Coordinates of N, CA, C and O in Angstrom, one line a residue:
X19 N -27.0 15.3 22.3 CA -26.7 15.0 23.7 C -25.2 14.6 23.8 O -24.6 15.1 24.7
X20 N -24.8 13.6 23.0 CA -23.5 13.2 23.1 C -22.5 14.3 22.8 O -21.5 14.5 23.4
X21 N -22.9 15.1 21.8 CA -22.1 16.3 21.4 C -21.9 17.2 22.6 O -20.7 17.6 22.9
X22 N -22.9 17.4 23.3 CA -22.8 18.3 24.5 C -21.9 17.7 25.6 O -21.1 18.4 26.2
X23 N -22.0 16.4 25.8 CA -21.2 15.7 26.8 C -19.7 15.8 26.4 O -18.8 16.0 27.2
X24 N -19.4 15.6 25.1 CA -18.0 15.7 24.6 C -17.5 17.1 24.8 O -16.4 17.3 25.2
X25 N -18.3 18.1 24.4 CA -17.9 19.5 24.5 C -17.6 19.9 25.9 O -16.8 20.7 26.2
X26 N -18.3 19.3 26.9 CA -18.0 19.6 28.3 C -16.6 19.1 28.7 O -16.0 19.6 29.6
X27 N -16.1 18.0 28.1 CA -14.9 17.4 28.4 C -13.7 18.1 27.6 O -12.6 18.3 28.2
X28 N -14.0 18.5 26.4 CA -13.0 19.1 25.5 C -12.9 20.6 25.7 O -13.9 21.2 25.8
X29 N -11.6 21.1 25.8 CA -11.5 22.5 25.9 C -11.8 23.2 24.5 O -11.4 22.7 23.5
X30 N -12.6 24.3 24.5 CA -12.9 24.9 23.2 C -11.7 25.5 22.6 O -10.8 26.0 23.3
X31 N -11.6 25.4 21.3 CA -10.5 26.1 20.6 C -10.9 27.4 20.1 O -11.9 27.5 19.4
X32 N -10.2 28.4 20.4 CA -10.5 29.8 19.9 C -12.0 30.2 20.1 O -12.6 30.7 19.3
X33 N -12.5 29.7 21.3 CA -13.9 30.0 21.6 C -14.9 29.5 20.6 O -16.0 30.0 20.4
X34 N -14.5 28.5 19.8 CA -15.4 27.8 18.9 C -15.6 26.4 19.3 O -14.8 25.5 18.9
X35 N -16.5 26.1 20.2 CA -16.6 24.7 20.8 C -16.7 23.6 19.7 O -16.2 22.5 19.9
X36 N -17.5 23.9 18.6 CA -17.7 22.9 17.6 C -16.4 22.5 16.9 O -16.2 21.4 16.4
X37 N -15.4 23.4 16.9 CA -14.1 23.1 16.3 C -13.4 22.0 17.1 O -12.8 21.1 16.5
X38 N -13.5 22.1 18.4 CA -12.9 21.1 19.2 C -13.5 19.7 18.9 O -12.8 18.7 18.8
X39 N -14.8 19.7 18.8 CA -15.5 18.4 18.5 C -15.1 17.9 17.1 O -14.8 16.7 17.0
X40 N -14.9 18.7 16.1 CA -14.5 18.3 14.8 C -13.1 17.7 14.8 O -12.8 16.6 14.3
X41 N -12.2 18.4 15.5 CA -10.8 17.9 15.6 C -10.8 16.6 16.4 O -10.1 15.6 16.0
X42 N -11.6 16.5 17.4 CA -11.6 15.2 18.2 C -12.1 14.1 17.4 O -11.5 13.0 17.4
X43 N -13.2 14.3 16.6 CA -13.7 13.2 15.8 C -12.7 12.9 14.7 O -12.5 11.7 14.4
X44 N -12.1 13.8 14.1 CA -11.1 13.5 13.0 C -9.9 12.7 13.6 O -9.4 11.8 13.0
X45 N -9.5 13.0 14.8 CA -8.5 12.2 15.5 C -8.9 10.7 15.7 O -8.1 9.8 15.7
X46 N -10.2 10.5 15.9 CA -10.7 9.2 16.1 C -10.6 8.4 14.8 O -10.4 7.2 14.8
X47 N -10.6 9.1 13.7 CA -10.6 8.4 12.4 C -9.2 8.0 12.0 O -9.0 7.2 11.1
X48 N -8.2 8.6 12.6 CA -6.8 8.2 12.3 C -6.5 6.8 12.8 O -6.9 6.5 13.9
X49 N -5.8 6.1 12.0 CA -5.4 4.7 12.4 C -4.2 4.8 13.4 O -3.3 5.5 13.1
X50 N -4.3 4.0 14.4 CA -3.2 3.9 15.4 C -2.9 2.4 15.5 O -3.7 1.7 16.1
X51 N -1.9 1.9 14.8 CA -1.7 0.5 14.8 C -0.4 0.2 15.6 O 0.6 0.8 15.4
X52 N -0.5 -0.9 16.3 CA 0.7 -1.3 17.1 C 1.3 -2.6 16.5 O 0.5 -3.5 16.0
X53 N 2.6 -2.6 16.4 CA 3.3 -3.7 15.8 C 4.2 -4.3 16.8 O 4.8 -3.6 17.7
X54 N 4.4 -5.6 16.8 CA 5.4 -6.3 17.6 C 6.4 -7.0 16.6 O 5.9 -7.7 15.7
X55 N 7.7 -6.8 16.8 CA 8.7 -7.4 16.0 C 9.6 -8.2 17.0 O 10.2 -7.7 17.9
X56 N 9.5 -9.5 16.8 CA 10.4 -10.4 17.6 C 11.7 -10.5 16.9 O 11.7 -10.8 15.7
X57 N 12.8 -10.2 17.6 CA 14.1 -10.3 16.9 C 14.9 -11.4 17.6 O 15.0 -11.5 18.8
X58 N 15.5 -12.3 16.8 CA 16.4 -13.3 17.2 C 17.7 -13.1 16.6 O 17.9 -12.2 15.7
X59 N 18.7 -13.8 17.0 CA 20.1 -13.6 16.5 C 20.2 -13.9 15.0 O 20.7 -13.1 14.2
X60 N 19.6 -15.0 14.6 CA 19.8 -15.5 13.2 C 20.8 -16.6 13.2 O 21.8 -16.6 14.0
X61 N 20.7 -17.5 12.3 CA 21.6 -18.7 12.2 C 21.9 -19.1 10.8 O 21.0 -18.9 9.9
X62 N 23.0 -19.7 10.6 CA 23.3 -20.3 9.3 C 22.5 -21.5 9.1 O 22.3 -21.9 8.0
X63 N 22.0 -22.1 10.2 CA 21.1 -23.3 10.1 C 19.7 -22.8 9.8 O 19.0 -22.3 10.7
X64 N 19.2 -23.1 8.7 CA 17.9 -22.6 8.2 C 16.7 -23.1 9.2 O 15.8 -22.4 9.4
X65 N 16.8 -24.3 9.7 CA 15.8 -24.9 10.6 C 15.7 -24.0 11.8 O 14.6 -23.9 12.3
X66 N 16.8 -23.5 12.3 CA 16.7 -22.6 13.5 C 15.9 -21.4 13.2 O 15.2 -20.9 14.0
X67 N 16.1 -20.8 12.0 CA 15.4 -19.6 11.7 C 13.9 -19.9 11.5 O 13.1 -19.0 11.8
X68 N 13.6 -21.1 11.0 CA 12.2 -21.4 10.9 C 11.5 -21.6 12.2 O 10.3 -21.4 12.4
X69 N 12.3 -22.0 13.3 CA 11.7 -22.0 14.6 C 11.2 -20.7 15.1 O 10.2 -20.6 15.7
X70 N 11.9 -19.6 14.7 CA 11.5 -18.3 15.1 C 10.2 -17.9 14.3 O 9.3 -17.3 14.9
X71 N 10.2 -18.3 13.1 CA 8.9 -18.0 12.3 C 7.7 -18.7 12.9 O 6.7 -18.1 13.0
X72 N 7.9 -20.0 13.3 CA 6.8 -20.7 13.9 C 6.4 -20.1 15.3 O 5.2 -19.9 15.6
X73 N 7.4 -19.7 16.1 CA 7.1 -19.1 17.4 C 6.4 -17.8 17.1 O 5.4 -17.5 17.8
X74 N 6.8 -17.0 16.1 CA 6.1 -15.7 15.8 C 4.6 -16.0 15.5 O 3.7 -15.2 15.9
X75 N 4.3 -17.0 14.7 CA 2.9 -17.4 14.4 C 2.1 -17.7 15.6 O 1.0 -17.3 15.8
X76 N 2.7 -18.4 16.6 CA 2.1 -18.7 17.8 C 1.8 -17.5 18.6 O 0.7 -17.3 19.2
X77 N 2.8 -16.6 18.7 CA 2.7 -15.3 19.5 C 1.6 -14.5 18.8 O 0.8 -13.8 19.5
X78 N 1.6 -14.4 17.5 CA 0.6 -13.6 16.8 C -0.8 -13.9 17.2 O -1.6 -13.1 17.5
X79 N -1.1 -15.2 17.3 CA -2.4 -15.7 17.8 C -2.7 -15.3 19.2 O -3.9 -15.0 19.5
X80 N -1.7 -15.2 20.0 CA -1.9 -14.9 21.5 C -2.1 -13.4 21.7 O -2.8 -13.0 22.7
X81 N -1.5 -12.6 20.9 CA -1.5 -11.1 21.2 C -2.3 -10.3 20.1 O -2.1 -9.1 20.0
X82 N -3.1 -11.0 19.4 CA -3.8 -10.3 18.3 C -4.7 -9.2 18.8 O -5.0 -8.3 18.0
X83 N -5.2 -9.2 20.0 CA -6.0 -8.1 20.5 C -5.1 -6.9 20.9 O -5.7 -5.8 21.0
X84 N -3.8 -7.1 21.1 CA -3.0 -6.0 21.5 C -2.1 -5.4 20.3 O -1.9 -4.2 20.3
X85 N -1.8 -6.3 19.4 CA -0.9 -5.9 18.3 C -1.6 -6.3 17.0 O -1.9 -7.5 16.8
X86 N -1.8 -5.3 16.1 CA -2.4 -5.6 14.8 C -1.4 -6.3 13.9 O -1.8 -7.0 13.0
X87 N -0.1 -6.0 14.1 CA 0.9 -6.6 13.2 C 1.9 -7.3 14.1 O 2.4 -6.7 15.1
X88 N 2.3 -8.5 13.8 CA 3.3 -9.3 14.5 C 4.3 -9.9 13.5 O 3.8 -10.7 12.6
X89 N 5.5 -9.5 13.5 CA 6.5 -10.0 12.6 C 7.7 -10.5 13.3 O 7.9 -10.3 14.5
X90 N 8.6 -11.2 12.6 CA 9.9 -11.6 13.2 C 11.0 -11.0 12.4 O 10.8 -10.6 11.2
X91 N 12.2 -11.0 13.0 CA 13.4 -10.5 12.3 C 14.6 -11.2 12.9 O 14.6 -11.8 13.9
X92 N 15.7 -10.9 12.3 CA 17.0 -11.4 12.8 C 18.0 -10.3 12.8 O 17.9 -9.3 12.0
X93 N 19.0 -10.4 13.7 CA 20.1 -9.4 13.8 C 21.1 -9.6 12.7 O 21.6 -8.6 12.1
X94 N 21.4 -10.9 12.4 CA 22.4 -11.2 11.3 C 22.2 -12.6 10.8 O 21.4 -13.4 11.5
X95 N 22.8 -12.9 9.8 CA 22.9 -14.3 9.2 C 21.6 -14.8 8.6 O 21.5 -15.9 8.0
X96 N 20.5 -14.1 8.7 CA 19.2 -14.6 8.2 C 18.3 -13.4 7.9 O 18.6 -12.3 8.3
X97 N 17.3 -13.6 7.1 CA 16.4 -12.5 6.7 C 15.0 -12.9 7.1 O 14.7 -14.0 7.2
X98 N 14.2 -11.9 7.4 CA 14.5 -10.4 7.3 C 15.3 -9.9 8.5 O 15.2 -10.3 9.6
X99 N 16.2 -8.9 8.1 CA 16.9 -8.2 9.1 C 16.0 -7.3 9.9 O 14.9 -6.9 9.4
X100 N 16.4 -6.9 11.1 CA 15.5 -6.0 11.9 C 15.1 -4.7 11.1 O 14.0 -4.4 11.1
X101 N 16.1 -4.1 10.5 CA 15.8 -2.9 9.8 C 14.7 -3.1 8.7 O 13.8 -2.2 8.5
X102 N 14.8 -4.2 8.0 CA 13.8 -4.5 7.0 C 12.4 -4.8 7.6 O 11.4 -4.4 7.0
X103 N 12.4 -5.5 8.7 CA 11.1 -5.8 9.3 C 10.5 -4.5 9.8 O 9.3 -4.3 9.7
X104 N 11.3 -3.6 10.3 CA 10.7 -2.3 10.8 C 10.2 -1.5 9.6 O 9.0 -1.0 9.7
X105 N 10.9 -1.5 8.5 CA 10.4 -0.8 7.3 C 9.1 -1.4 6.8 O 8.2 -0.8 6.4
X106 N 9.0 -2.8 6.9 CA 7.8 -3.5 6.5 C 6.6 -3.1 7.3 O 5.6 -2.8 6.8
X107 N 6.8 -3.1 8.7 CA 5.6 -2.8 9.5 C 5.2 -1.3 9.4 O 4.0 -1.0 9.5
X108 N 6.2 -0.4 9.1 CA 5.9 1.0 8.9 C 5.1 1.1 7.6 O 4.2 1.9 7.5
X109 N 5.5 0.3 6.6 CA 4.7 0.4 5.3 C 3.3 -0.1 5.5 O 2.4 0.3 4.7
X110 N 3.0 -0.9 6.5 CA 1.7 -1.3 6.9 C 1.0 -0.3 7.8 O 0.0 -0.6 8.4
X111 N 1.6 0.9 8.0 CA 1.1 2.0 8.8 C 1.1 1.8 10.3 O 0.3 2.3 11.0
X112 N 2.1 1.1 10.7 CA 2.3 0.9 12.2 C 2.7 2.3 12.8 O 3.5 3.0 12.2
X113 N 2.0 2.6 13.9 CA 2.3 3.9 14.6 C 3.2 3.7 15.8 O 3.9 4.6 16.2
X114 N 3.2 2.5 16.3 CA 4.0 2.1 17.5 C 4.6 0.7 17.3 O 3.9 -0.2 16.9
X115 N 5.9 0.6 17.4 CA 6.6 -0.7 17.2 C 7.3 -1.1 18.5 O 8.1 -0.4 19.0
X116 N 6.9 -2.3 19.0 CA 7.6 -2.9 20.1 C 8.6 -4.0 19.6 O 8.2 -4.9 18.9
X117 N 9.8 -3.8 20.0 CA 10.8 -4.8 19.6 C 11.0 -5.8 20.8 O 11.4 -5.3 21.9
X118 N 10.8 -7.0 20.5 CA 11.0 -8.0 21.6 C 12.2 -8.9 21.3 O 12.2 -9.7 20.4
X119 N 13.3 -8.7 22.0 CA 14.5 -9.5 21.8 C 14.4 -10.9 22.3 O 14.2 -11.2 23.5
X120 N 14.5 -11.9 21.4 CA 14.5 -13.3 21.8 C 15.9 -13.7 22.1 O 16.5 -14.5 21.4
X121 N 16.5 -13.1 23.1 CA 17.8 -13.3 23.5 C 17.8 -13.6 25.0 O 16.9 -13.1 25.7
X122 N 18.7 -14.4 25.5 CA 18.6 -14.8 26.9 C 19.2 -13.8 27.9 O 18.7 -13.7 29.0
X123 N 20.1 -13.0 27.5 CA 20.7 -12.0 28.4 C 21.0 -10.7 27.7 O 20.9 -10.6 26.4
X124 N 21.4 -9.7 28.4 CA 21.6 -8.4 27.8 C 23.1 -8.2 27.5 O 23.8 -7.4 28.1
X125 N 23.5 -8.9 26.5 CA 24.9 -8.7 25.9 C 25.0 -7.5 25.0 O 24.1 -6.6 25.0
X126 N 26.0 -7.5 24.2 CA 26.3 -6.4 23.3 C 25.1 -6.1 22.3 O 24.8 -5.0 21.9
X127 N 24.5 -7.2 21.9 CA 23.4 -7.0 20.9 C 22.2 -6.2 21.5 O 21.6 -5.3 20.9
X128 N 21.9 -6.5 22.8 CA 20.8 -5.9 23.5 C 21.2 -4.5 24.0 O 20.4 -3.5 23.9
X129 N 22.4 -4.3 24.4 CA 22.9 -3.0 25.0 C 23.4 -2.0 23.9 O 23.3 -0.8 24.1
X130 N 23.8 -2.5 22.7 CA 24.3 -1.6 21.7 C 23.7 -1.8 20.3 O 23.2 -0.8 19.8
X131 N 23.8 -3.0 19.8 CA 23.5 -3.2 18.4 C 22.0 -2.8 18.1 O 21.7 -2.1 17.2
X132 N 21.1 -3.4 18.9 CA 19.7 -3.2 18.6 C 19.3 -1.7 18.9 O 18.6 -1.1 18.1
X133 N 19.7 -1.1 20.0 CA 19.4 0.3 20.3 C 20.0 1.2 19.2 O 19.3 2.2 18.8
X134 N 21.1 0.9 18.6 CA 21.7 1.7 17.5 C 20.8 1.7 16.3 O 20.5 2.7 15.7
X135 N 20.3 0.5 16.0 CA 19.4 0.3 14.8 C 18.1 1.1 15.1 O 17.6 1.8 14.2
X136 N 17.6 1.0 16.3 CA 16.3 1.7 16.6 C 16.5 3.2 16.6 O 15.6 3.9 16.2
X137 N 17.6 3.7 17.0 CA 17.9 5.1 17.0 C 17.9 5.6 15.5 O 17.3 6.7 15.2
X138 N 18.5 4.9 14.6 CA 18.5 5.2 13.2 C 17.1 5.3 12.7 O 16.7 6.1 11.9
X139 N 16.3 4.3 13.1 CA 14.9 4.3 12.7 C 14.0 5.4 13.2 O 13.2 5.9 12.6
X140 N 14.3 5.8 14.5 CA 13.6 6.9 15.1 C 13.9 8.2 14.3 O 13.0 9.0 14.1
X141 N 15.1 8.4 13.9 CA 15.5 9.6 13.1 C 14.8 9.5 11.7 O 14.3 10.5 11.3
X142 N 14.8 8.4 11.1 CA 14.2 8.2 9.8 C 12.7 8.3 9.8 O 12.1 8.8 8.9
X143 N 12.1 7.8 10.9 CA 10.6 7.8 11.0 C 10.2 8.5 12.4 O 9.8 7.8 13.3
X144 N 10.3 9.8 12.4 CA 10.0 10.5 13.7 C 8.6 10.4 14.2 O 8.3 10.6 15.4
X145 N 7.7 10.1 13.3 CA 6.3 9.9 13.7 C 5.9 8.6 14.3 O 4.8 8.4 14.8
X146 N 6.9 7.7 14.4 CA 6.6 6.3 14.9 C 7.2 6.2 16.3 O 8.3 6.7 16.5
X147 N 6.5 5.5 17.2 CA 7.0 5.3 18.5 C 7.7 3.9 18.5 O 7.1 2.9 18.0
X148 N 8.9 3.9 19.0 CA 9.7 2.6 19.1 C 9.9 2.2 20.6 O 10.3 3.1 21.4
X149 N 9.6 1.0 20.9 CA 9.8 0.5 22.3 C 10.7 -0.8 22.2 O 10.5 -1.6 21.3
X150 N 11.6 -0.9 23.1 CA 12.5 -2.0 23.2 C 12.2 -2.8 24.5 O 12.4 -2.2 25.6
X151 N 11.7 -4.0 24.4 CA 11.5 -4.8 25.6 C 12.8 -5.4 26.1 O 13.8 -5.4 25.5
X152 N 12.7 -5.9 27.4 CA 13.9 -6.6 27.9 C 14.0 -7.9 27.2 O 13.1 -8.4 26.6
X153 N 15.3 -8.5 27.2 CA 15.4 -9.8 26.5 C 14.6 -10.8 27.3 O 14.4 -10.7 28.5
X154 N 14.2 -11.8 26.6 CA 13.4 -12.8 27.2 C 14.0 -13.4 28.5 O 13.2 -13.7 29.5
X155 N 15.3 -13.6 28.6 CA 15.9 -14.1 29.8 C 15.8 -13.3 31.0 O 16.0 -13.8 32.1
X156 N 15.4 -12.0 30.8 CA 15.4 -11.1 32.0 C 14.0 -11.2 32.7 O 13.9 -10.6 33.8
X157 N 13.1 -11.9 32.2 CA 11.7 -12.0 32.8 C 11.7 -12.9 34.0 O 12.3 -14.0 33.9
X158 N 10.9 -12.5 35.0 CA 10.7 -13.4 36.1 C 10.0 -14.6 35.7 O 9.2 -14.6 34.8
X159 N 10.3 -15.7 36.3 CA 9.7 -17.0 35.9 C 10.6 -17.8 35.0 O 10.2 -19.0 34.7
X160 N 11.7 -17.3 34.6 CA 12.6 -18.1 33.7 C 13.1 -19.4 34.5 O 13.2 -20.4 33.9
X161 N 13.4 -19.2 35.7 CA 13.9 -20.4 36.5 C 12.8 -21.5 36.5 O 13.1 -22.7 36.4
X162 N 11.5 -21.1 36.7 CA 10.5 -22.0 36.7 C 10.3 -22.7 35.3 O 10.0 -23.9 35.2
X163 N 10.5 -22.0 34.3 CA 10.4 -22.5 32.9 C 11.5 -23.6 32.7 O 11.3 -24.7 32.2
X164 N 12.7 -23.3 33.2 CA 13.8 -24.3 33.2 C 13.5 -25.5 34.0 O 13.7 -26.6 33.5
X165 N 12.9 -25.3 35.2 CA 12.6 -26.4 36.0 C 11.5 -27.3 35.3 O 11.6 -28.5 35.3
X166 N 10.5 -26.7 34.7 CA 9.4 -27.4 34.0 C 10.0 -28.2 32.8 O 9.6 -29.3 32.6
X167 N 10.9 -27.6 32.1 CA 11.5 -28.3 31.0 C 12.3 -29.5 31.4 O 12.2 -30.5 30.8
X168 N 13.0 -29.4 32.5 CA 13.8 -30.5 33.1 C 12.9 -31.6 33.6 O 13.2 -32.8 33.4
X169 N 11.7 -31.2 34.2 CA 10.8 -32.2 34.6 C 10.1 -33.0 33.5 O 9.6 -34.1 33.7
X170 N 10.0 -32.4 32.4 CA 9.3 -33.0 31.2 C 10.1 -34.0 30.5 O 9.6 -34.7 29.7
X171 N 11.4 -34.2 30.9 CA 12.2 -35.2 30.2 C 12.0 -36.5 30.7 O 11.8 -37.0 31.7

């Protein structure tokens, strides 16, 4: 019964309806994993870098239903660098990687440096989908966050 319902939805391949079903079932077995990589600037001050690691652990718990893999990275001065974090999540079989810039505005790192790295990764890993989010400062509600922070003092 289920087979018949699926066959009605799927177009038959080369007039062999069961071939469509086999291909569809095989595609269901392929893993499609989404990864989130939070990128910060990086600092010579180790404590600042640990703050990003802590934040990433909190985010991981909040987005675990949407992203199977959640990692952090840095643009410079600390490790892992973005390129290394991307290679790491690809080695874990990520199919789609969202890069979330933990930057307040869209300066040169957002407009040039990070997109350049992602383009190199797209060429190296053409089977992977790369997405670049807006920097955190671009999201609506930032003014309210600043207000709440000032009120909490």
